Amino acid sequence: MPQGDKSKYTDKQKRQAEHIEEGYEKSGVSKEEAEARAWATVNKNDGGGELPGGSGRKKSGK
């Protein structure tokens, strides 16, 4: 089961995760696994939560 506080994510990131999760569920993945994969995908694409204090990594200034 996915852990962590999702309050640090933007509304857009939450919508993306929901959409990705639905796609996995249509493919026959369990609800729990689909949710975990969806949030992992959002984190991979965006680097985690974008709000102050989020779980994302700092991006280099290069």
PDB file of C-alpha atoms in Angstrom:
ATOM      1  CA  MET A   1       0.000   0.000   0.000  1.00  0.00           C
ATOM      2  CA  PRO A   2       1.444   3.410  -0.908  1.00  0.00           C
ATOM      3  CA  GLN A   3       2.539   5.558   1.966  1.00  0.00           C
ATOM      4  CA  GLY A   4       3.110   9.235   2.378  1.00  0.00           C
ATOM      5  CA  ASP A   5       1.237  12.467   2.600  1.00  0.00           C
ATOM      6  CA  LYS A   6      -0.228  13.495  -0.755  1.00  0.00           C
ATOM      7  CA  SER A   7      -1.044  17.043   0.416  1.00  0.00           C
ATOM      8  CA  LYS A   8       2.254  18.364  -0.969  1.00  0.00           C
ATOM      9  CA  TYR A   9       1.255  17.546  -4.532  1.00  0.00           C
ATOM     10  CA  THR A  10      -0.393  20.043  -6.848  1.00  0.00           C
ATOM     11  CA  ASP A  11      -3.935  19.510  -8.115  1.00  0.00           C
ATOM     12  CA  LYS A  12      -2.509  18.758 -11.552  1.00  0.00           C
ATOM     13  CA  GLN A  13      -0.262  16.023 -10.154  1.00  0.00           C
ATOM     14  CA  LYS A  14      -3.196  14.499  -8.259  1.00  0.00           C
ATOM     15  CA  ARG A  15      -5.297  14.452 -11.448  1.00  0.00           C
ATOM     16  CA  GLN A  16      -2.429  12.873 -13.379  1.00  0.00           C
ATOM     17  CA  ALA A  17      -2.029  10.140 -10.759  1.00  0.00           C
ATOM     18  CA  GLU A  18      -5.757   9.422 -10.814  1.00  0.00           C
ATOM     19  CA  HIS A  19      -5.780   9.144 -14.599  1.00  0.00           C
ATOM     20  CA  ILE A  20      -2.711   6.888 -14.640  1.00  0.00           C
ATOM     21  CA  GLU A  21      -4.242   4.724 -11.906  1.00  0.00           C
ATOM     22  CA  GLU A  22      -7.432   4.254 -13.929  1.00  0.00           C
ATOM     23  CA  GLY A  23      -5.373   3.126 -16.907  1.00  0.00           C
ATOM     24  CA  TYR A  24      -3.552   0.505 -14.848  1.00  0.00           C
ATOM     25  CA  GLU A  25      -6.829  -0.755 -13.380  1.00  0.00           C
ATOM     26  CA  LYS A  26      -8.264  -1.170 -16.886  1.00  0.00           C
ATOM     27  CA  SER A  27      -5.205  -3.286 -17.679  1.00  0.00           C
ATOM     28  CA  GLY A  28      -6.099  -5.648 -14.846  1.00  0.00           C
ATOM     29  CA  VAL A  29      -3.718  -4.388 -12.151  1.00  0.00           C
ATOM     30  CA  SER A  30      -5.062  -4.436  -8.578  1.00  0.00           C
ATOM     31  CA  LYS A  31      -6.269  -1.166  -7.023  1.00  0.00           C
ATOM     32  CA  GLU A  32      -3.377  -0.986  -4.560  1.00  0.00           C
ATOM     33  CA  GLU A  33      -0.711  -1.754  -7.159  1.00  0.00           C
ATOM     34  CA  ALA A  34      -2.268   0.676  -9.647  1.00  0.00           C
ATOM     35  CA  GLU A  35      -2.174   3.477  -7.065  1.00  0.00           C
ATOM     36  CA  ALA A  36       1.452   2.752  -6.171  1.00  0.00           C
ATOM     37  CA  ARG A  37       2.497   2.683  -9.828  1.00  0.00           C
ATOM     38  CA  ALA A  38       0.581   5.875 -10.593  1.00  0.00           C
ATOM     39  CA  TRP A  39       2.301   7.868  -7.826  1.00  0.00           C
ATOM     40  CA  ALA A  40       5.678   6.399  -8.792  1.00  0.00           C
ATOM     41  CA  THR A  41       5.089   7.631 -12.345  1.00  0.00           C
ATOM     42  CA  VAL A  42       4.123  11.125 -11.162  1.00  0.00           C
ATOM     43  CA  ASN A  43       7.230  11.246  -8.963  1.00  0.00           C
ATOM     44  CA  LYS A  44       9.420  10.098 -11.850  1.00  0.00           C
ATOM     45  CA  ASN A  45       8.027  12.704 -14.221  1.00  0.00           C
ATOM     46  CA  ASP A  46       7.861  15.668 -11.832  1.00  0.00           C
ATOM     47  CA  GLY A  47      10.376  14.875  -9.112  1.00  0.00           C
ATOM     48  CA  GLY A  48       7.803  14.546  -6.337  1.00  0.00           C
ATOM     49  CA  GLY A  49       5.587  17.122  -4.675  1.00  0.00           C
ATOM     50  CA  GLU A  50       6.020  20.655  -5.961  1.00  0.00           C
ATOM     51  CA  LEU A  51       4.573  22.620  -3.049  1.00  0.00           C
ATOM     52  CA  PRO A  52       6.940  23.999  -0.365  1.00  0.00           C
ATOM     53  CA  GLY A  53       8.162  21.213   1.866  1.00  0.00           C
ATOM     54  CA  GLY A  54       7.404  18.613  -0.784  1.00  0.00           C
ATOM     55  CA  SER A  55       9.141  15.319  -1.197  1.00  0.00           C
ATOM     56  CA  GLY A  56      10.773  16.273  -4.485  1.00  0.00           C
ATOM     57  CA  ARG A  57      14.468  16.545  -5.072  1.00  0.00           C
ATOM     58  CA  LYS A  58      16.077  19.874  -5.687  1.00  0.00           C
ATOM     59  CA  LYS A  59      16.789  20.544  -9.324  1.00  0.00           C
ATOM     60  CA  SER A  60      20.269  21.635 -10.274  1.00  0.00           C
ATOM     61  CA  GLY A  61      20.666  25.226 -11.373  1.00  0.00           C
ATOM     62  CA  LYS A  62      22.687  24.225 -14.421  1.00  0.00           C
TER      63      LYS A  62
END
